[in-house]
Amino acid sequence: MEIRVLRYFLTIAREETITGAANLLHMTQPTLSRQIKELEKELGQQLLVRGSHRVRLTPEGMLLRKRAEEIISMVDKTEAEFTSLEDTVSGDIYIGGGETRAIKLVAEVMRDIQKTYPCIHYHLYSGNSEDVTERLDKGLLDFGILIQPADISKYDYIGIPAKDVWGVIMRKDSPLAEKPFITKEDLQHLPLICSRQAMQHGRTGAFAEWFGEDLDKADVVTTFNLVYNASIMVDAGIGYAIAIDNLIDTAEASSLCFRPLKPRLESGLEIVWKKHQIFSPAAALFLERLQETFGKASI
């Protein structure tokens, strides 16, 4: 299986037409079709259903698309790392993490590095702890920023000196907005919009643990990954969002407000990376600056 052919396949999957993909790849349609048929023969599976105007992926094709994207991403990352060896002050750093205001502290480290090493580039990936650790394990990320609770036993890590405060995002005209804080009893009969970060790993998730055994009785109308989308649903009157403070505009001009939970619920944060990781020069420099700023790594 050649990387070149995987790139061809991904182009077809994106364009949904062999002719359009061939034009983008600057090759003839028969040549591209032959390459894909040879790939199907090599894998022993049909990858495309060819229609009169468009093609669609078979289930096997969808699986290959996912794997091919991972493979191509790793190849591109590896090529970039070896290119950066020519100049140890350049290269790419891949960082994943959940939504948290603490990213500002990491951004300050990045800013200071940028002043001296402007040819270092950063690539940010947003996702919950499971998304981030999966990409870390596959080598697609150099570092992950994890919001606790998260299993970090197989990683080296540095604690970030910040805490995220959990609470409820609601409309200012909500009766609960009159309260300085929100209890479990306040939420038991309300439609809730819950962060998947809060409920990850079942009952070991931050909010799930805080809510306790009655979580199964809660009316969780939907879950979300991006708090901005959740805030739109709150504003539309769909429910009350369980989220971290300082991620949504709740200033005077906003129709939304934030109220913390009681008992207070806070989450610590860590920057993690794979044990015995061999870093590119750029990533090694970044780690050195993180250690200077936040302290040495824990193992």
mmCIF file of C-alpha atoms in Angstrom:
data_model
loop_
_atom_site.group_PDB
_atom_site.id
_atom_site.type_symbol
_atom_site.label_atom_id
_atom_site.label_comp_id
_atom_site.label_asym_id
_atom_site.label_seq_id
_atom_site.Cartn_x
_atom_site.Cartn_y
_atom_site.Cartn_z
ATOM 1 C CA MET A 1 0.000 0.000 0.000
ATOM 2 C CA GLU A 2 1.634 3.224 -1.165
ATOM 3 C CA ILE A 3 1.272 6.581 0.566
ATOM 4 C CA ARG A 4 0.784 8.183 -2.829
ATOM 5 C CA VAL A 5 -2.254 5.984 -3.542
ATOM 6 C CA LEU A 6 -3.714 6.672 -0.110
ATOM 7 C CA ARG A 7 -3.539 10.381 -0.915
ATOM 8 C CA TYR A 8 -5.365 9.656 -4.186
ATOM 9 C CA PHE A 9 -8.056 7.750 -2.290
ATOM 10 C CA LEU A 10 -8.554 10.554 0.235
ATOM 11 C CA THR A 11 -8.923 13.082 -2.577
ATOM 12 C CA ILE A 12 -11.671 10.962 -4.165
ATOM 13 C CA ALA A 13 -13.397 10.567 -0.791
ATOM 14 C CA ARG A 14 -13.341 14.330 -0.320
ATOM 15 C CA GLU A 15 -14.448 15.259 -3.845
ATOM 16 C CA GLU A 16 -16.977 12.396 -4.188
ATOM 17 C CA THR A 17 -16.097 12.132 -7.863
ATOM 18 C CA ILE A 18 -13.189 10.467 -9.609
ATOM 19 C CA THR A 19 -13.157 13.036 -12.402
ATOM 20 C CA GLY A 20 -12.981 15.959 -9.978
ATOM 21 C CA ALA A 21 -10.257 14.249 -7.977
ATOM 22 C CA ALA A 22 -8.282 13.524 -11.144
ATOM 23 C CA ASN A 23 -8.430 17.198 -12.118
ATOM 24 C CA LEU A 24 -7.129 18.248 -8.692
ATOM 25 C CA LEU A 25 -4.359 15.648 -8.867
ATOM 26 C CA HIS A 26 -3.428 16.647 -12.440
ATOM 27 C CA MET A 27 -3.843 13.133 -13.790
ATOM 28 C CA THR A 28 -6.272 11.421 -16.140
ATOM 29 C CA GLN A 29 -9.463 9.837 -14.884
ATOM 30 C CA PRO A 30 -8.615 6.357 -16.278
ATOM 31 C CA THR A 31 -5.217 6.432 -14.577
ATOM 32 C CA LEU A 32 -6.755 7.381 -11.231
ATOM 33 C CA SER A 33 -9.488 4.738 -11.582
ATOM 34 C CA ARG A 34 -6.850 2.099 -12.285
ATOM 35 C CA GLN A 35 -4.870 3.082 -9.192
ATOM 36 C CA ILE A 36 -7.970 2.727 -6.965
ATOM 37 C CA LYS A 37 -8.948 -0.615 -8.514
ATOM 38 C CA GLU A 38 -5.435 -1.900 -7.802
ATOM 39 C CA LEU A 39 -5.788 -0.683 -4.212
ATOM 40 C CA GLU A 40 -9.117 -2.527 -3.896
ATOM 41 C CA LYS A 41 -7.494 -5.653 -5.314
ATOM 42 C CA GLU A 42 -4.586 -5.343 -2.872
ATOM 43 C CA LEU A 43 -6.942 -5.008 0.123
ATOM 44 C CA GLY A 44 -9.446 -7.543 -1.171
ATOM 45 C CA GLN A 45 -12.333 -5.145 -0.514
ATOM 46 C CA GLN A 46 -14.541 -2.849 -2.551
ATOM 47 C CA LEU A 47 -13.897 0.702 -1.380
ATOM 48 C CA LEU A 48 -16.153 2.751 -3.652
ATOM 49 C CA VAL A 49 -19.671 2.463 -5.053
ATOM 50 C CA ARG A 50 -19.461 4.140 -8.436
ATOM 51 C CA GLY A 51 -22.569 6.019 -9.562
ATOM 52 C CA SER A 52 -23.262 7.885 -12.786
ATOM 53 C CA HIS A 53 -22.214 11.228 -11.331
ATOM 54 C CA ARG A 54 -20.744 10.563 -7.890
ATOM 55 C CA VAL A 55 -19.047 7.884 -5.882
ATOM 56 C CA ARG A 56 -19.669 6.975 -2.258
ATOM 57 C CA LEU A 57 -17.613 5.013 0.208
ATOM 58 C CA THR A 58 -18.499 1.478 1.219
ATOM 59 C CA PRO A 59 -18.198 0.617 4.946
ATOM 60 C CA GLU A 60 -14.737 -0.734 4.122
ATOM 61 C CA GLY A 61 -13.959 2.514 2.324
ATOM 62 C CA MET A 62 -15.018 4.528 5.379
ATOM 63 C CA LEU A 63 -12.667 2.456 7.535
ATOM 64 C CA LEU A 64 -9.802 2.996 5.106
ATOM 65 C CA ARG A 65 -10.530 6.727 5.007
ATOM 66 C CA LYS A 66 -10.129 6.950 8.785
ATOM 67 C CA ARG A 67 -6.934 4.910 8.775
ATOM 68 C CA ALA A 68 -5.519 6.719 5.740
ATOM 69 C CA GLU A 69 -6.063 10.107 7.379
ATOM 70 C CA GLU A 70 -4.125 8.899 10.429
ATOM 71 C CA ILE A 71 -1.324 7.459 8.283
ATOM 72 C CA ILE A 72 -0.991 10.572 6.111
ATOM 73 C CA SER A 73 -1.022 12.807 9.194
ATOM 74 C CA MET A 74 1.791 10.763 10.729
ATOM 75 C CA VAL A 75 3.791 10.812 7.483
ATOM 76 C CA ASP A 76 3.440 14.587 7.152
ATOM 77 C CA LYS A 77 4.422 15.067 10.807
ATOM 78 C CA THR A 78 7.478 12.830 10.397
ATOM 79 C CA GLU A 79 8.609 14.616 7.234
ATOM 80 C CA ALA A 80 8.238 17.970 8.979
ATOM 81 C CA GLU A 81 10.305 16.752 11.940
ATOM 82 C CA PHE A 82 13.156 15.573 9.726
ATOM 83 C CA THR A 83 13.025 18.796 7.740
ATOM 84 C CA SER A 84 13.345 20.725 10.994
ATOM 85 C CA LEU A 85 16.558 18.847 11.832
ATOM 86 C CA GLU A 86 18.261 21.053 9.280
ATOM 87 C CA ASP A 87 17.567 24.005 11.554
ATOM 88 C CA THR A 88 17.014 23.211 15.218
ATOM 89 C CA VAL A 89 15.062 26.417 15.801
ATOM 90 C CA SER A 90 12.260 25.570 13.382
ATOM 91 C CA GLY A 91 9.624 22.900 13.127
ATOM 92 C CA ASP A 92 6.076 21.992 14.089
ATOM 93 C CA ILE A 93 4.583 21.268 17.518
ATOM 94 C CA TYR A 94 1.248 19.437 17.839
ATOM 95 C CA ILE A 95 -0.823 20.139 20.960
ATOM 96 C CA GLY A 96 -4.258 18.777 21.862
ATOM 97 C CA GLY A 97 -6.580 19.711 24.681
ATOM 98 C CA GLY A 98 -10.058 20.419 25.954
ATOM 99 C CA GLU A 99 -11.614 23.845 26.205
ATOM 100 C CA THR A 100 -10.029 25.645 29.155
ATOM 101 C CA ARG A 101 -8.973 29.179 29.972
ATOM 102 C CA ALA A 102 -5.682 27.741 31.255
ATOM 103 C CA ILE A 103 -4.552 27.486 27.621
ATOM 104 C CA LYS A 104 -3.686 31.182 28.104
ATOM 105 C CA LEU A 105 -0.753 30.138 30.320
ATOM 106 C CA VAL A 106 0.520 27.791 27.619
ATOM 107 C CA ALA A 107 -0.016 30.513 25.006
ATOM 108 C CA GLU A 108 2.272 32.810 26.995
ATOM 109 C CA VAL A 109 5.048 30.206 26.776
ATOM 110 C CA MET A 110 4.438 29.905 23.033
ATOM 111 C CA ARG A 111 4.575 33.692 22.661
ATOM 112 C CA ASP A 112 7.912 33.930 24.467
ATOM 113 C CA ILE A 113 9.389 31.173 22.281
ATOM 114 C CA GLN A 114 8.072 32.869 19.161
ATOM 115 C CA LYS A 115 10.099 35.996 19.888
ATOM 116 C CA THR A 116 13.363 34.054 19.538
ATOM 117 C CA TYR A 117 12.270 31.196 17.279
ATOM 118 C CA PRO A 118 9.727 32.592 14.794
ATOM 119 C CA CYS A 119 10.024 29.528 12.536
ATOM 120 C CA ILE A 120 8.421 27.230 15.111
ATOM 121 C CA HIS A 121 4.766 26.622 14.254
ATOM 122 C CA TYR A 122 2.004 25.256 16.482
ATOM 123 C CA HIS A 123 -0.936 23.057 15.521
ATOM 124 C CA LEU A 124 -3.822 22.899 18.002
ATOM 125 C CA TYR A 125 -6.371 20.092 18.218
ATOM 126 C CA SER A 126 -9.502 20.427 20.368
ATOM 127 C CA GLY A 127 -11.082 17.381 21.988
ATOM 128 C CA ASN A 128 -11.913 15.695 25.285
ATOM 129 C CA SER A 129 -9.403 13.598 27.214
ATOM 130 C CA GLU A 130 -10.187 10.397 25.307
ATOM 131 C CA ASP A 131 -9.759 12.133 21.944
ATOM 132 C CA VAL A 132 -6.475 13.703 22.986
ATOM 133 C CA THR A 133 -4.916 10.609 24.571
ATOM 134 C CA GLU A 134 -5.870 8.499 21.542
ATOM 135 C CA ARG A 135 -4.002 10.891 19.264
ATOM 136 C CA LEU A 136 -1.095 11.064 21.710
ATOM 137 C CA ASP A 137 -0.799 7.275 21.730
ATOM 138 C CA LYS A 138 -0.799 7.191 17.934
ATOM 139 C CA GLY A 139 1.965 9.789 17.771
ATOM 140 C CA LEU A 140 -0.247 12.411 16.128
ATOM 141 C CA LEU A 141 0.260 14.852 19.011
ATOM 142 C CA ASP A 142 3.391 15.856 20.903
ATOM 143 C CA PHE A 143 1.559 17.155 23.979
ATOM 144 C CA GLY A 144 -1.898 16.977 25.480
ATOM 145 C CA ILE A 145 -3.599 19.325 27.938
ATOM 146 C CA LEU A 146 -5.927 17.210 30.069
ATOM 147 C CA ILE A 147 -8.642 18.412 32.407
ATOM 148 C CA GLN A 148 -8.971 16.220 35.486
ATOM 149 C CA PRO A 149 -10.146 13.639 36.210
ATOM 150 C CA ALA A 150 -8.135 11.802 33.542
ATOM 151 C CA ASP A 151 -5.942 8.719 33.607
ATOM 152 C CA ILE A 152 -2.381 10.017 33.235
ATOM 153 C CA SER A 153 -0.591 6.974 34.673
ATOM 154 C CA LYS A 154 1.102 6.082 31.389
ATOM 155 C CA TYR A 155 2.343 9.608 30.659
ATOM 156 C CA ASP A 156 4.922 12.039 31.937
ATOM 157 C CA TYR A 157 3.299 15.313 32.884
ATOM 158 C CA ILE A 158 3.598 18.807 34.285
ATOM 159 C CA GLY A 159 0.863 20.363 36.407
ATOM 160 C CA ILE A 160 -0.521 23.690 35.191
ATOM 161 C CA PRO A 161 -0.949 26.144 38.090
ATOM 162 C CA ALA A 162 -4.610 26.835 37.364
ATOM 163 C CA LYS A 163 -8.038 25.456 38.249
ATOM 164 C CA ASP A 164 -11.146 25.304 36.118
ATOM 165 C CA VAL A 165 -14.393 26.076 37.941
ATOM 166 C CA TRP A 166 -17.525 24.146 36.934
ATOM 167 C CA GLY A 167 -20.959 25.669 36.932
ATOM 168 C CA VAL A 168 -24.121 26.323 34.951
ATOM 169 C CA ILE A 169 -24.566 28.600 31.946
ATOM 170 C CA MET A 170 -28.123 29.915 31.787
ATOM 171 C CA ARG A 171 -30.192 32.778 30.463
ATOM 172 C CA LYS A 172 -30.209 35.856 32.678
ATOM 173 C CA ASP A 173 -34.006 35.766 32.738
ATOM 174 C CA SER A 174 -33.927 32.280 34.309
ATOM 175 C CA PRO A 175 -35.197 32.051 37.915
ATOM 176 C CA LEU A 176 -31.926 30.313 38.837
ATOM 177 C CA ALA A 177 -29.991 33.414 37.762
ATOM 178 C CA GLU A 178 -31.094 35.045 41.020
ATOM 179 C CA LYS A 179 -29.023 32.516 42.973
ATOM 180 C CA PRO A 180 -25.279 32.985 43.708
ATOM 181 C CA PHE A 181 -24.629 29.268 43.217
ATOM 182 C CA ILE A 182 -26.379 26.121 41.975
ATOM 183 C CA THR A 183 -26.943 22.902 43.936
ATOM 184 C CA LYS A 184 -27.762 19.396 42.803
ATOM 185 C CA GLU A 185 -31.331 19.872 43.978
ATOM 186 C CA ASP A 186 -31.677 22.894 41.691
ATOM 187 C CA LEU A 187 -30.766 20.781 38.672
ATOM 188 C CA GLN A 188 -32.710 17.580 39.309
ATOM 189 C CA HIS A 189 -35.786 18.546 37.314
ATOM 190 C CA LEU A 190 -34.227 20.804 34.680
ATOM 191 C CA PRO A 191 -33.212 19.980 31.069
ATOM 192 C CA LEU A 192 -29.412 19.773 31.146
ATOM 193 C CA ILE A 193 -26.886 20.288 28.362
ATOM 194 C CA CYS A 194 -23.775 18.492 29.580
ATOM 195 C CA SER A 195 -20.172 18.695 28.483
ATOM 196 C CA ARG A 196 -18.861 15.258 27.489
ATOM 197 C CA GLN A 197 -15.697 16.288 29.362
ATOM 198 C CA ALA A 198 -17.791 16.527 32.530
ATOM 199 C CA MET A 199 -19.296 13.084 32.074
ATOM 200 C CA GLN A 200 -16.406 11.165 30.492
ATOM 201 C CA HIS A 201 -15.440 7.735 31.826
ATOM 202 C CA GLY A 202 -18.901 7.242 33.292
ATOM 203 C CA ARG A 203 -19.119 8.177 36.939
ATOM 204 C CA THR A 204 -15.511 9.280 37.269
ATOM 205 C CA GLY A 205 -16.256 12.366 35.184
ATOM 206 C CA ALA A 206 -16.102 15.639 37.092
ATOM 207 C CA PHE A 207 -19.789 16.540 36.990
ATOM 208 C CA ALA A 208 -20.926 12.916 37.172
ATOM 209 C CA GLU A 209 -18.931 12.437 40.362
ATOM 210 C CA TRP A 210 -20.277 15.699 41.821
ATOM 211 C CA PHE A 211 -23.892 14.813 40.980
ATOM 212 C CA GLY A 212 -23.575 11.326 42.463
ATOM 213 C CA GLU A 213 -25.894 8.346 42.179
ATOM 214 C CA ASP A 214 -28.877 10.428 41.066
ATOM 215 C CA LEU A 215 -27.228 11.246 37.740
ATOM 216 C CA ASP A 216 -29.311 8.569 35.997
ATOM 217 C CA LYS A 217 -32.409 10.498 37.004
ATOM 218 C CA ALA A 218 -31.145 13.786 35.580
ATOM 219 C CA ASP A 219 -32.756 15.048 32.383
ATOM 220 C CA VAL A 220 -29.690 15.306 30.125
ATOM 221 C CA VAL A 221 -31.270 16.472 26.879
ATOM 222 C CA THR A 222 -27.985 16.600 24.960
ATOM 223 C CA THR A 223 -24.206 16.503 25.317
ATOM 224 C CA PHE A 224 -21.651 18.700 23.616
ATOM 225 C CA ASN A 225 -17.978 18.983 22.773
ATOM 226 C CA LEU A 226 -17.721 22.724 22.063
ATOM 227 C CA VAL A 227 -19.150 25.070 24.665
ATOM 228 C CA TYR A 228 -19.896 27.794 22.096
ATOM 229 C CA ASN A 229 -22.480 25.517 20.467
ATOM 230 C CA ALA A 230 -23.905 24.710 23.887
ATOM 231 C CA SER A 231 -24.289 28.414 24.662
ATOM 232 C CA ILE A 232 -26.380 28.880 21.531
ATOM 233 C CA MET A 233 -28.712 26.111 22.685
ATOM 234 C CA VAL A 234 -28.956 27.733 26.124
ATOM 235 C CA ASP A 235 -29.790 31.077 24.555
ATOM 236 C CA ALA A 236 -32.488 29.351 22.485
ATOM 237 C CA GLY A 237 -34.085 28.065 25.678
ATOM 238 C CA ILE A 238 -33.291 24.378 25.217
ATOM 239 C CA GLY A 239 -31.726 23.866 28.619
ATOM 240 C CA TYR A 240 -29.000 24.664 31.138
ATOM 241 C CA ALA A 241 -25.385 23.961 30.169
ATOM 242 C CA ILE A 242 -22.935 22.343 32.595
ATOM 243 C CA ALA A 243 -19.557 23.783 31.667
ATOM 244 C CA ILE A 244 -16.389 25.527 32.776
ATOM 245 C CA ASP A 245 -16.332 29.221 33.614
ATOM 246 C CA ASN A 246 -14.703 31.943 31.493
ATOM 247 C CA LEU A 247 -15.252 30.226 28.126
ATOM 248 C CA ILE A 248 -18.443 32.070 27.150
ATOM 249 C CA ASP A 249 -19.152 35.795 27.181
ATOM 250 C CA THR A 250 -21.378 36.465 30.197
ATOM 251 C CA ALA A 251 -20.711 40.197 30.407
ATOM 252 C CA GLU A 252 -23.454 42.747 31.011
ATOM 253 C CA ALA A 253 -24.424 42.938 27.351
ATOM 254 C CA SER A 254 -24.789 39.161 27.079
ATOM 255 C CA SER A 255 -28.106 37.373 27.553
ATOM 256 C CA LEU A 256 -26.295 34.594 29.426
ATOM 257 C CA CYS A 257 -24.780 34.248 32.875
ATOM 258 C CA PHE A 258 -22.681 31.698 34.776
ATOM 259 C CA ARG A 259 -23.316 30.419 38.286
ATOM 260 C CA PRO A 260 -20.841 28.089 40.055
ATOM 261 C CA LEU A 261 -21.847 24.768 41.560
ATOM 262 C CA LYS A 262 -22.130 24.203 45.295
ATOM 263 C CA PRO A 263 -20.293 22.314 46.689
ATOM 264 C CA ARG A 264 -17.658 24.002 44.561
ATOM 265 C CA LEU A 265 -16.297 21.812 41.765
ATOM 266 C CA GLU A 266 -12.844 22.511 40.378
ATOM 267 C CA SER A 267 -10.630 20.561 37.976
ATOM 268 C CA GLY A 268 -6.845 20.611 37.831
ATOM 269 C CA LEU A 269 -4.943 20.446 34.569
ATOM 270 C CA GLU A 270 -1.817 18.720 33.310
ATOM 271 C CA ILE A 271 0.296 18.883 30.194
ATOM 272 C CA VAL A 272 1.131 15.276 29.311
ATOM 273 C CA TRP A 273 3.295 13.434 26.786
ATOM 274 C CA LYS A 274 4.233 9.823 26.115
ATOM 275 C CA LYS A 275 6.871 8.285 28.369
ATOM 276 C CA HIS A 276 10.273 7.958 26.661
ATOM 277 C CA GLN A 277 9.060 10.248 23.888
ATOM 278 C CA ILE A 278 11.719 11.244 21.359
ATOM 279 C CA PHE A 279 10.963 14.856 20.541
ATOM 280 C CA SER A 280 11.812 16.951 17.521
ATOM 281 C CA PRO A 281 14.143 19.881 18.337
ATOM 282 C CA ALA A 282 11.185 22.266 18.348
ATOM 283 C CA ALA A 283 9.105 20.092 20.692
ATOM 284 C CA ALA A 284 12.117 19.518 22.973
ATOM 285 C CA LEU A 285 12.623 23.286 23.237
ATOM 286 C CA PHE A 286 8.925 23.749 24.009
ATOM 287 C CA LEU A 287 9.106 21.139 26.787
ATOM 288 C CA GLU A 288 12.192 22.820 28.230
ATOM 289 C CA ARG A 289 10.349 26.145 28.399
ATOM 290 C CA LEU A 290 7.292 24.491 29.963
ATOM 291 C CA GLN A 291 9.521 23.025 32.678
ATOM 292 C CA GLU A 292 11.139 26.384 33.290
ATOM 293 C CA THR A 293 7.719 28.011 33.617
ATOM 294 C CA PHE A 294 5.659 25.383 35.458
ATOM 295 C CA GLY A 295 8.266 23.126 37.078
ATOM 296 C CA LYS A 296 9.885 19.778 36.288
ATOM 297 C CA ALA A 297 7.903 16.825 35.006
ATOM 298 C CA SER A 298 6.260 14.207 37.209
ATOM 299 C CA ILE A 299 6.726 10.568 36.258
#
